[in-house]
Amino acid sequence: MTRFTAGCQRHWDVALPMIFRQKHVLRPLLLFLFATTSVLYWLTLREENLFRHQLIPPSSTGASSDLASPEAAFVSWPLARVCNEATWQPGLVFICDINTGGIGNIRGYILTCMRYAIAAGAPGLVLPRIRERSSHNISELVGTLNNFTYFFDAAHFRNGLRTACPQITLYDTDEAIPYARKEQFVRPAPPNPDPPPANSSRTPALKPRSPFPEFIRPKGFFNRSFCDVRDLNRQTDLFGLKFRQWVDMTAKDFLLPPVDPQHPRIIHLHWGVQLEWPIWHDGPEFANTFGGLLRLRPDILALGKRTAEAMRAWAAARAPWGSAPGYAGVHLRTENDILAHWLRYDDQATAYLERISTLNLKAVFLATGNQTEAAKFAEQAKKEIGVAVVSKHDLLPTSSPDRKALDALTWDQQALVDYIVLLESAYFLGVSPSSFSMSVALKRHLHAEGLYTRPWKIGGEGDGRSCLPHVRAGSRSVSTLVLGTSFSFVGLLRDWPPSSPSIIPLSFGLGTALAGGPLGFCETAPA
């Protein structure tokens, strides 16, 4: 032993107690310390994920804790936080029934209106109604005004709102609002101009000969001289203050008593208010859960689940050895109401089949309202890439109770069955200008990270669960539009409207979508 090593040995002997110099004790101790340190390090890396799942406990009602599920439990605390921060004005009541279109648009209208109502401090809300569009010509948007249960589960909505925001009283109808005068509900009311600047005494929404109902455009409370009309509302923090100032000003202009429960003010938003509220305003946890209030009504939800189960069985029976389990879901949007504006069958079909050919899936569920092109797509898919295509009508035997239940639904109600089956597909393909497609993709995006789902990265493969080719009418090129996290308002979008990110009509609770340019959920090479 050298002099140096002997010195080290002496220091070692002095520094350690006798027990630690025994090899049979030292080795287990070191192994224990190593294992403990490794576990603590792993837990540190996983802390965010563990915390997130603790915030979404399993539901006692049997609802799914997976926010991407159509049966997802409603996570109430993000909405409760927003409601607790609001400044409430007794006597204000919002009516959120100026809505038209399919499930994507309807969710956007209702949720955007509700968010403005909370910002305004309105403790009164009428249970939203839903405008039915024609099953024969879906460009005819204004049809019968149906109850909330036309699409949604009213009991779930009531319970969720009562839990998260007890400050709000929910009225079944307009006429149920206490102290409301009958003339407040003359329909339809003539359109009114945008609200003027705050220093003007001219009322933006009331007219002396017919003061009610009061229609507003929230963006009109601000100076937007240099803003694109499609741009989102960048001043939502000031909306509540500006709105309440407007309420006081118009009360003076029309000699109305101050607003209170005995003298209510009934507020509508103008048609088309949905692509406005900044998705990032209330945090991803709010964006990813708010739309959970709008669960589909129980009978349609059950029918959709049974149809999805039939689709899985159909796909499994036809899957050759070695192919991936499950099925691809496709939304083919070529109905005549939009053909002149953005989509073509050839562009969509080419992009879809190109992507499906890379998935190792041999079964496709097709959602479309164009039966002629559904048959065309099925034939093309079989011929070009050898996959089988089926629709909800094909899956349900003509004489079965489920088929009879499906046939009894309206065109837009039947689309809810498609919506459910597409949510449960192994991979989804839709088209980015469609609010229906974006709603499905954003809801599916919540599966990976749940409450704190982050926006998609622009370009690349997105989340690996959905692809929305972005197609412009008359163009042979196919690009994609990337949406991001998940606001169940459904999402941030930059290409539509093109000027800036905004909420698209999907659903708070569908997810935030952070998008940009003509890129998308997945990267598709030009055709």
Coordinates of C-alpha atoms in Angstrom, one line a residue:
M1 CA 0.0 0.0 0.0
T2 CA 1.4 3.4 -0.9
R3 CA 1.7 6.3 1.5
F4 CA -1.2 8.1 -0.3
T5 CA -3.6 5.2 -0.2
A6 CA -2.8 4.4 3.3
G7 CA -3.6 8.0 4.3
C8 CA -6.9 7.8 2.4
Q9 CA -7.7 4.6 4.2
R10 CA -7.1 6.2 7.6
H11 CA -9.5 9.1 6.7
W12 CA -12.1 6.7 5.5
D13 CA -11.9 4.7 8.7
V14 CA -12.3 7.9 10.8
A15 CA -15.2 9.3 8.7
L16 CA -17.4 6.2 8.7
P17 CA -18.9 4.5 11.8
M18 CA -17.8 0.9 12.2
I19 CA -21.2 -0.5 11.0
F20 CA -20.8 1.1 7.6
R21 CA -17.4 -0.5 7.1
Q22 CA -19.1 -3.9 7.0
K23 CA -19.5 -4.9 3.4
H24 CA -22.7 -6.9 4.1
V25 CA -24.3 -3.6 5.4
L26 CA -22.8 -1.1 2.9
R27 CA -23.9 -2.8 -0.3
P28 CA -27.7 -3.0 0.6
L29 CA -27.6 0.5 1.9
L30 CA -26.1 1.9 -1.4
L31 CA -28.7 -0.1 -3.4
F32 CA -31.5 1.3 -1.2
L33 CA -30.3 4.9 -1.7
F34 CA -29.9 4.4 -5.4
A35 CA -33.4 2.9 -5.8
T36 CA -35.0 5.6 -3.6
T37 CA -33.3 8.4 -5.6
S38 CA -34.4 6.9 -8.9
V39 CA -38.0 6.6 -7.7
L40 CA -38.0 10.2 -6.5
Y41 CA -36.5 11.4 -9.7
W42 CA -39.1 9.5 -11.8
L43 CA -42.0 11.0 -9.6
T44 CA -40.6 14.5 -10.2
L45 CA -40.7 14.0 -13.9
R46 CA -44.2 12.6 -13.7
E47 CA -45.5 15.1 -11.2
E48 CA -47.6 17.2 -13.7
N49 CA -49.2 14.1 -15.2
L50 CA -50.0 12.6 -11.8
F51 CA -51.5 15.8 -10.6
R52 CA -53.6 16.2 -13.7
H53 CA -55.2 12.8 -13.3
Q54 CA -55.9 13.5 -9.6
L55 CA -58.0 16.5 -10.8
I56 CA -60.2 14.2 -12.9
P57 CA -61.3 11.5 -10.5
P58 CA -63.4 8.6 -11.8
S59 CA -67.0 9.6 -12.0
S60 CA -69.5 8.0 -9.6
T61 CA -72.1 8.2 -12.3
G62 CA -70.3 5.9 -14.6
A63 CA -69.1 8.8 -16.9
S64 CA -65.7 8.4 -18.5
S65 CA -62.7 10.3 -17.0
D66 CA -61.3 10.4 -20.6
L67 CA -62.1 13.9 -21.8
A68 CA -62.0 12.6 -25.4
S69 CA -65.0 10.3 -24.7
P70 CA -68.5 11.4 -25.7
E71 CA -69.5 10.3 -22.2
A72 CA -66.8 12.3 -20.5
A73 CA -67.5 13.5 -16.9
F74 CA -67.8 17.3 -16.6
V75 CA -64.9 18.8 -14.7
S76 CA -66.4 21.7 -12.9
W77 CA -63.7 23.6 -11.1
P78 CA -62.3 25.6 -14.1
L79 CA -65.8 27.0 -14.7
A80 CA -66.3 27.6 -11.0
R81 CA -63.1 29.7 -10.9
V82 CA -64.4 31.8 -13.7
C83 CA -67.8 32.3 -12.1
N84 CA -66.2 33.2 -8.8
E85 CA -64.2 35.9 -10.5
A86 CA -67.2 37.5 -12.2
T87 CA -69.0 40.7 -11.2
W88 CA -72.6 39.8 -11.1
Q89 CA -75.5 42.2 -11.8
P90 CA -78.9 41.0 -10.6
G91 CA -81.6 41.4 -13.2
L92 CA -79.4 40.7 -16.3
V93 CA -80.6 37.7 -18.3
F94 CA -79.0 36.2 -21.5
I95 CA -80.8 34.2 -24.1
C96 CA -78.5 32.0 -26.1
D97 CA -80.7 30.7 -28.9
I98 CA -79.4 32.7 -31.9
N99 CA -77.8 29.6 -33.5
T100 CA -77.9 27.6 -36.7
G101 CA -76.1 24.7 -38.4
G102 CA -74.8 21.4 -37.2
I103 CA -73.3 20.2 -33.9
G104 CA -70.0 22.1 -34.4
N105 CA -71.7 25.4 -34.9
I106 CA -74.4 24.9 -32.3
R107 CA -71.8 24.2 -29.6
G108 CA -69.8 27.3 -30.6
Y109 CA -72.8 29.6 -30.5
I110 CA -74.1 28.4 -27.1
L111 CA -70.7 28.3 -25.4
T112 CA -69.5 31.6 -26.7
C113 CA -72.8 33.2 -25.7
M114 CA -72.6 31.7 -22.2
R115 CA -69.0 32.9 -21.8
Y116 CA -70.1 36.5 -22.7
A117 CA -73.0 36.1 -20.2
I118 CA -70.6 35.3 -17.4
A119 CA -68.3 38.2 -18.4
A120 CA -71.3 40.5 -18.4
G121 CA -72.3 39.3 -14.9
A122 CA -75.7 38.0 -15.9
P123 CA -77.1 35.7 -13.2
G124 CA -80.0 34.7 -15.4
L125 CA -79.8 32.3 -18.4
V126 CA -82.6 30.8 -20.4
L127 CA -82.0 27.2 -21.3
P128 CA -80.7 27.5 -24.9
R129 CA -82.9 26.4 -27.8
I130 CA -81.6 25.0 -31.1
R131 CA -82.6 26.1 -34.6
E132 CA -83.4 23.2 -36.9
R133 CA -82.1 23.4 -40.5
S134 CA -83.8 21.8 -43.5
S135 CA -83.0 18.1 -44.0
H136 CA -83.6 18.5 -47.8
N137 CA -81.6 21.7 -48.2
I138 CA -79.1 22.3 -45.4
S139 CA -78.3 25.8 -46.7
E140 CA -81.8 26.7 -45.3
L141 CA -80.6 27.4 -41.8
V142 CA -83.6 29.0 -40.2
G143 CA -86.2 26.4 -39.3
T144 CA -88.1 25.3 -36.3
L145 CA -86.8 26.5 -32.9
N146 CA -86.4 23.3 -30.8
N147 CA -85.8 22.6 -27.2
F148 CA -82.3 22.1 -25.7
T149 CA -82.9 18.3 -25.8
Y150 CA -83.0 18.4 -29.6
F151 CA -79.2 17.7 -29.2
F152 CA -78.2 17.7 -25.6
D153 CA -78.7 16.2 -22.2
A154 CA -80.7 18.9 -20.2
A155 CA -80.2 17.1 -16.8
H156 CA -76.5 16.9 -17.3
F157 CA -76.3 20.6 -18.3
R158 CA -78.4 21.7 -15.3
N159 CA -76.4 19.7 -12.8
G160 CA -73.1 20.8 -14.2
L161 CA -74.0 24.5 -14.2
R162 CA -75.5 24.2 -10.7
T163 CA -72.3 22.7 -9.4
A164 CA -69.8 25.0 -11.1
C165 CA -71.8 28.3 -11.2
P166 CA -74.5 28.4 -8.6
Q167 CA -74.7 32.2 -9.2
I168 CA -76.6 31.5 -12.4
T169 CA -80.4 30.8 -12.4
L170 CA -81.5 28.7 -15.3
Y171 CA -85.0 29.4 -16.8
D172 CA -86.8 26.9 -18.9
T173 CA -88.3 29.5 -21.2
D174 CA -88.1 33.2 -21.9
E175 CA -91.5 33.7 -20.3
A176 CA -90.3 32.1 -17.1
I177 CA -88.1 35.1 -16.3
P178 CA -89.7 36.9 -13.3
Y179 CA -91.1 40.3 -14.0
A180 CA -90.4 40.1 -17.8
R181 CA -93.0 42.0 -19.9
K182 CA -94.6 40.2 -22.8
E183 CA -93.4 42.8 -25.2
Q184 CA -89.8 41.8 -24.4
F185 CA -90.3 38.6 -26.5
V186 CA -91.6 40.0 -29.8
R187 CA -89.9 37.9 -32.5
P188 CA -88.1 38.5 -34.7
A189 CA -86.5 41.7 -33.7
P190 CA -85.0 43.9 -36.4
P191 CA -81.2 43.9 -36.7
N192 CA -79.5 46.8 -35.0
P193 CA -76.2 48.5 -35.6
D194 CA -73.0 47.8 -33.6
P195 CA -72.8 49.6 -30.2
P196 CA -71.2 53.0 -30.6
P197 CA -68.1 54.2 -28.7
A198 CA -68.5 54.5 -25.0
N199 CA -68.6 58.3 -25.1
S200 CA -71.7 58.4 -27.3
S201 CA -75.1 58.7 -25.8
R202 CA -76.7 56.9 -28.8
T203 CA -78.0 53.5 -27.8
P204 CA -76.5 50.6 -29.9
A205 CA -79.2 48.1 -29.4
L206 CA -82.5 49.6 -28.2
K207 CA -85.1 51.3 -30.4
P208 CA -87.8 53.4 -28.8
R209 CA -90.7 51.8 -30.6
S210 CA -89.6 48.2 -29.8
P211 CA -87.0 48.2 -27.0
F212 CA -87.0 44.4 -26.4
P213 CA -85.4 42.0 -26.9
E214 CA -82.0 43.8 -26.8
F215 CA -79.6 42.5 -29.4
I216 CA -75.8 43.2 -29.0
R217 CA -72.6 42.5 -30.9
P218 CA -69.9 42.2 -28.2
K219 CA -67.2 43.4 -30.5
G220 CA -69.1 46.6 -31.1
F221 CA -68.4 47.9 -27.6
F222 CA -64.8 48.6 -28.7
N223 CA -63.1 50.7 -31.3
R224 CA -62.2 48.2 -34.0
S225 CA -61.6 50.6 -36.8
F226 CA -58.4 48.9 -37.9
C227 CA -59.5 45.3 -37.2
D228 CA -60.6 42.7 -39.6
V229 CA -64.2 41.9 -39.0
R230 CA -63.3 38.2 -38.6
D231 CA -60.6 38.9 -36.0
L232 CA -61.2 37.6 -32.5
N233 CA -62.3 39.9 -29.6
R234 CA -59.0 41.0 -28.1
Q235 CA -60.6 43.1 -25.4
T236 CA -62.6 40.5 -23.5
D237 CA -61.2 41.6 -20.2
L238 CA -63.0 44.9 -20.6
F239 CA -66.3 43.5 -22.0
G240 CA -68.0 43.2 -18.6
L241 CA -67.2 46.8 -17.6
K242 CA -68.2 48.2 -21.0
F243 CA -71.4 46.2 -21.1
R244 CA -72.5 47.4 -17.7
Q245 CA -71.7 51.0 -18.6
W246 CA -73.9 50.5 -21.7
V247 CA -76.7 49.1 -19.5
D248 CA -76.6 52.2 -17.3
M249 CA -76.4 54.6 -20.2
T250 CA -79.3 53.0 -22.1
A251 CA -81.4 53.0 -19.0
K252 CA -81.0 56.8 -18.8
D253 CA -81.6 57.3 -22.5
F254 CA -84.9 55.4 -22.4
L255 CA -86.0 56.4 -18.9
L256 CA -85.8 52.8 -17.7
P257 CA -85.5 51.9 -14.0
P258 CA -82.0 50.6 -12.9
V259 CA -81.7 46.9 -13.7
D260 CA -82.6 44.6 -10.8
P261 CA -84.6 41.4 -10.4
Q262 CA -87.9 43.4 -10.6
H263 CA -86.7 45.2 -13.7
P264 CA -84.8 42.7 -15.8
R265 CA -82.9 43.4 -19.0
I266 CA -83.1 40.6 -21.5
I267 CA -80.0 40.2 -23.8
H268 CA -79.5 38.4 -27.1
L269 CA -76.4 38.2 -29.1
H270 CA -76.7 38.9 -32.8
W271 CA -76.5 35.9 -35.1
G272 CA -73.1 34.6 -35.9
V273 CA -71.3 35.4 -32.7
Q274 CA -68.9 32.5 -32.2
L275 CA -65.4 32.9 -33.5
E276 CA -64.5 35.6 -31.0
W277 CA -63.5 34.6 -27.5
P278 CA -59.7 34.0 -27.2
I279 CA -59.1 30.4 -26.5
W280 CA -56.2 31.1 -24.2
H281 CA -58.1 33.7 -22.0
D282 CA -59.2 31.3 -19.2
G283 CA -56.4 28.7 -19.4
P284 CA -56.3 25.3 -21.1
E285 CA -58.1 23.7 -18.2
F286 CA -61.2 25.8 -18.9
A287 CA -60.8 25.4 -22.7
N288 CA -60.7 21.7 -22.4
T289 CA -63.6 21.2 -20.0
F290 CA -66.2 24.0 -20.6
G291 CA -67.8 22.1 -23.5
G292 CA -68.3 19.2 -21.2
L293 CA -71.6 20.9 -20.2
L294 CA -73.0 20.0 -23.6
R295 CA -73.2 16.2 -23.5
L296 CA -75.3 14.6 -26.2
R297 CA -78.8 13.5 -25.1
P298 CA -78.9 10.0 -23.6
D299 CA -80.9 8.1 -26.3
I300 CA -78.7 9.4 -29.2
L301 CA -75.5 8.8 -27.1
A302 CA -76.6 5.2 -26.5
L303 CA -77.5 4.7 -30.2
G304 CA -74.1 6.1 -31.2
K305 CA -72.3 3.9 -28.8
R306 CA -74.1 0.8 -30.2
T307 CA -73.3 1.9 -33.7
A308 CA -69.6 2.3 -32.8
E309 CA -69.6 -1.2 -31.3
A310 CA -71.2 -2.6 -34.5
M311 CA -68.4 -0.8 -36.4
R312 CA -65.7 -2.3 -34.3
A313 CA -67.2 -5.8 -34.8
W314 CA -67.6 -5.2 -38.6
A315 CA -64.0 -4.1 -38.8
A316 CA -62.7 -7.0 -36.8
A317 CA -64.5 -9.6 -38.9
R318 CA -62.9 -8.2 -42.1
A319 CA -59.4 -7.5 -40.7
P320 CA -56.8 -9.7 -42.5
W321 CA -54.0 -11.2 -40.4
G322 CA -51.4 -8.7 -39.5
S323 CA -53.6 -5.6 -40.0
A324 CA -54.1 -3.1 -37.2
P325 CA -57.2 -3.4 -35.0
G326 CA -59.9 -0.8 -35.2
Y327 CA -61.1 1.4 -38.1
A328 CA -60.4 4.8 -39.7
G329 CA -63.1 7.4 -39.5
V330 CA -63.7 9.8 -42.4
H331 CA -65.8 12.9 -42.7
L332 CA -66.5 13.6 -46.4
R333 CA -67.9 17.1 -46.6
T334 CA -69.2 17.7 -50.1
E335 CA -72.9 18.7 -49.5
N336 CA -74.2 21.3 -51.9
D337 CA -74.3 24.2 -49.3
I338 CA -70.5 24.6 -49.5
L339 CA -69.4 23.4 -52.9
A340 CA -69.2 26.8 -54.3
H341 CA -66.9 28.0 -51.5
W342 CA -64.3 25.6 -50.4
L343 CA -64.3 21.9 -51.1
R344 CA -64.2 19.3 -53.9
Y345 CA -64.7 15.6 -53.7
D346 CA -61.5 14.8 -55.6
D347 CA -59.3 16.8 -53.3
Q348 CA -60.8 15.3 -50.2
A349 CA -60.8 11.7 -51.5
T350 CA -57.2 11.9 -52.7
A351 CA -55.9 13.2 -49.4
Y352 CA -58.0 10.7 -47.3
L353 CA -57.0 7.6 -49.3
E354 CA -53.3 8.7 -49.3
R355 CA -53.3 8.9 -45.6
I356 CA -55.3 5.7 -45.0
S357 CA -52.9 3.8 -47.1
T358 CA -50.2 4.4 -44.5
L359 CA -52.3 3.3 -41.5
N360 CA -52.5 -0.5 -41.9
L361 CA -56.3 -0.2 -41.3
K362 CA -58.6 -2.1 -43.6
A363 CA -62.0 -0.8 -42.5
V364 CA -63.3 2.8 -42.9
F365 CA -66.4 4.4 -41.3
L366 CA -67.7 7.1 -43.6
A367 CA -69.8 10.1 -42.4
T368 CA -71.3 12.1 -45.1
G369 CA -74.7 13.6 -46.2
N370 CA -73.9 13.0 -49.9
Q371 CA -75.0 9.4 -50.6
T372 CA -73.9 9.6 -54.3
E373 CA -70.4 10.4 -53.4
A374 CA -70.4 8.0 -50.5
A375 CA -70.8 5.2 -53.0
K376 CA -68.2 6.7 -55.2
F377 CA -65.7 7.0 -52.3
A378 CA -66.4 3.3 -51.2
E379 CA -65.7 2.1 -54.7
Q380 CA -62.6 4.2 -55.1
A381 CA -61.2 3.1 -51.7
K382 CA -61.7 -0.6 -52.5
K383 CA -60.1 -0.2 -55.9
E384 CA -57.1 2.0 -55.0
I385 CA -56.0 0.8 -51.6
G386 CA -58.1 -2.3 -50.9
V387 CA -60.1 -1.0 -47.9
A388 CA -63.8 -1.5 -47.1
V389 CA -66.0 1.5 -46.4
V390 CA -69.3 1.5 -44.5
S391 CA -71.7 4.1 -43.2
K392 CA -74.1 4.1 -40.2
H393 CA -77.0 3.0 -42.4
D394 CA -75.0 0.0 -43.7
L395 CA -74.2 -1.1 -40.1
L396 CA -77.7 -1.1 -38.8
P397 CA -80.1 -3.7 -40.4
T398 CA -83.2 -2.1 -41.9
S399 CA -85.6 -3.9 -39.6
S400 CA -83.7 -3.5 -36.4
P401 CA -84.9 -1.2 -33.6
D402 CA -81.7 0.8 -33.8
R403 CA -82.2 1.4 -37.6
K404 CA -85.8 2.6 -36.9
A405 CA -84.5 4.9 -34.1
L406 CA -81.9 6.3 -36.5
D407 CA -84.4 6.9 -39.3
A408 CA -86.7 8.7 -36.9
L409 CA -84.0 11.3 -36.3
T410 CA -83.6 14.5 -38.3
W411 CA -80.6 15.0 -40.6
D412 CA -78.5 16.9 -38.0
Q413 CA -79.5 14.5 -35.2
Q414 CA -78.3 11.6 -37.3
A415 CA -75.0 13.4 -37.7
L416 CA -74.6 13.1 -33.9
V417 CA -74.4 9.3 -34.4
D418 CA -71.6 9.9 -36.9
Y419 CA -69.9 12.2 -34.4
I420 CA -69.8 9.5 -31.7
V421 CA -68.5 6.7 -34.1
L422 CA -65.8 9.1 -35.4
L423 CA -64.7 9.9 -31.9
E424 CA -64.1 6.2 -31.2
S425 CA -62.2 5.5 -34.4
A426 CA -58.5 4.5 -34.4
Y427 CA -57.7 7.4 -36.7
F428 CA -59.8 10.3 -37.9
L429 CA -59.7 12.2 -41.2
G430 CA -61.8 15.3 -41.9
V431 CA -61.5 18.6 -43.6
S432 CA -60.3 21.7 -41.8
P433 CA -62.9 24.3 -42.9
S434 CA -65.6 22.1 -41.4
S435 CA -66.6 22.9 -37.8
F436 CA -67.9 19.3 -37.5
S437 CA -64.5 17.9 -38.5
M438 CA -62.6 20.2 -36.3
S439 CA -64.9 19.4 -33.4
V440 CA -64.2 15.7 -33.7
A441 CA -60.4 16.2 -34.1
L442 CA -60.1 18.5 -31.1
K443 CA -62.2 16.3 -28.9
R444 CA -60.0 13.3 -29.8
H445 CA -56.9 15.4 -29.1
L446 CA -57.9 15.5 -25.4
H447 CA -57.2 11.8 -25.1
A448 CA -53.4 12.0 -24.6
E449 CA -53.0 14.7 -22.0
G450 CA -56.5 15.4 -20.6
L451 CA -57.1 18.5 -18.7
Y452 CA -53.9 20.2 -19.6
T453 CA -53.8 19.2 -23.3
R454 CA -51.4 21.5 -25.2
P455 CA -51.8 22.8 -28.7
W456 CA -50.7 20.8 -31.6
K457 CA -47.3 21.6 -33.0
I458 CA -47.7 23.3 -36.4
G459 CA -46.9 20.8 -39.2
G460 CA -45.6 17.3 -38.7
E461 CA -47.8 14.5 -37.6
G462 CA -49.9 16.4 -35.1
D463 CA -51.1 14.2 -32.3
G464 CA -51.1 11.0 -34.4
R465 CA -54.9 10.6 -33.9
S466 CA -56.4 12.9 -36.5
C467 CA -55.6 14.5 -39.9
L468 CA -57.6 17.4 -41.4
P469 CA -56.4 18.1 -45.0
H470 CA -57.0 21.8 -45.8
V471 CA -58.4 22.1 -49.3
R472 CA -59.4 25.3 -51.2
A473 CA -61.9 25.1 -54.0
G474 CA -60.3 25.1 -57.4
S475 CA -56.9 24.2 -56.1
R476 CA -55.0 21.0 -56.9
S477 CA -52.8 21.4 -53.8
V478 CA -53.7 19.8 -50.5
S479 CA -52.2 21.2 -47.3
T480 CA -53.4 20.8 -43.8
L481 CA -54.6 22.9 -40.9
V482 CA -53.1 22.3 -37.5
L483 CA -55.4 22.8 -34.6
G484 CA -54.1 22.8 -31.0
T485 CA -55.1 21.8 -27.5
S486 CA -58.7 21.7 -27.0
F487 CA -61.2 24.3 -25.9
S488 CA -64.2 22.6 -26.1
F489 CA -65.3 25.9 -27.6
V490 CA -63.3 24.0 -29.8
G491 CA -60.3 25.8 -30.8
L492 CA -57.9 28.4 -31.9
L493 CA -57.7 28.9 -35.5
R494 CA -55.7 31.1 -37.7
D495 CA -56.6 30.3 -41.2
W496 CA -60.3 30.7 -40.6
P497 CA -60.7 33.5 -39.9
P498 CA -57.3 34.1 -41.5
S499 CA -56.3 37.2 -39.6
S500 CA -55.7 35.7 -36.1
P501 CA -56.4 32.9 -33.7
S502 CA -59.9 32.7 -32.5
I503 CA -62.5 30.3 -31.2
I504 CA -64.1 28.1 -33.8
P505 CA -67.7 26.9 -33.4
L506 CA -66.9 23.6 -31.8
S507 CA -67.0 23.6 -28.2
F508 CA -65.2 24.9 -25.2
G509 CA -64.4 21.6 -24.0
L510 CA -63.5 20.3 -27.3
G511 CA -60.2 21.8 -27.1
T512 CA -58.0 24.6 -28.0
A513 CA -56.6 24.7 -31.4
L514 CA -53.5 26.6 -32.1
A515 CA -53.2 26.9 -35.8
G516 CA -51.3 28.9 -38.4
G517 CA -51.3 29.4 -42.1
P518 CA -52.3 26.6 -44.4
L519 CA -50.7 24.0 -42.2
G520 CA -52.7 21.4 -40.3
F521 CA -53.3 18.5 -38.1
C522 CA -51.1 16.4 -40.3
E523 CA -48.6 17.2 -43.0
T524 CA -49.7 16.3 -46.4
A525 CA -47.6 16.8 -49.5
P526 CA -49.0 18.8 -52.4
A527 CA -51.0 16.7 -54.9

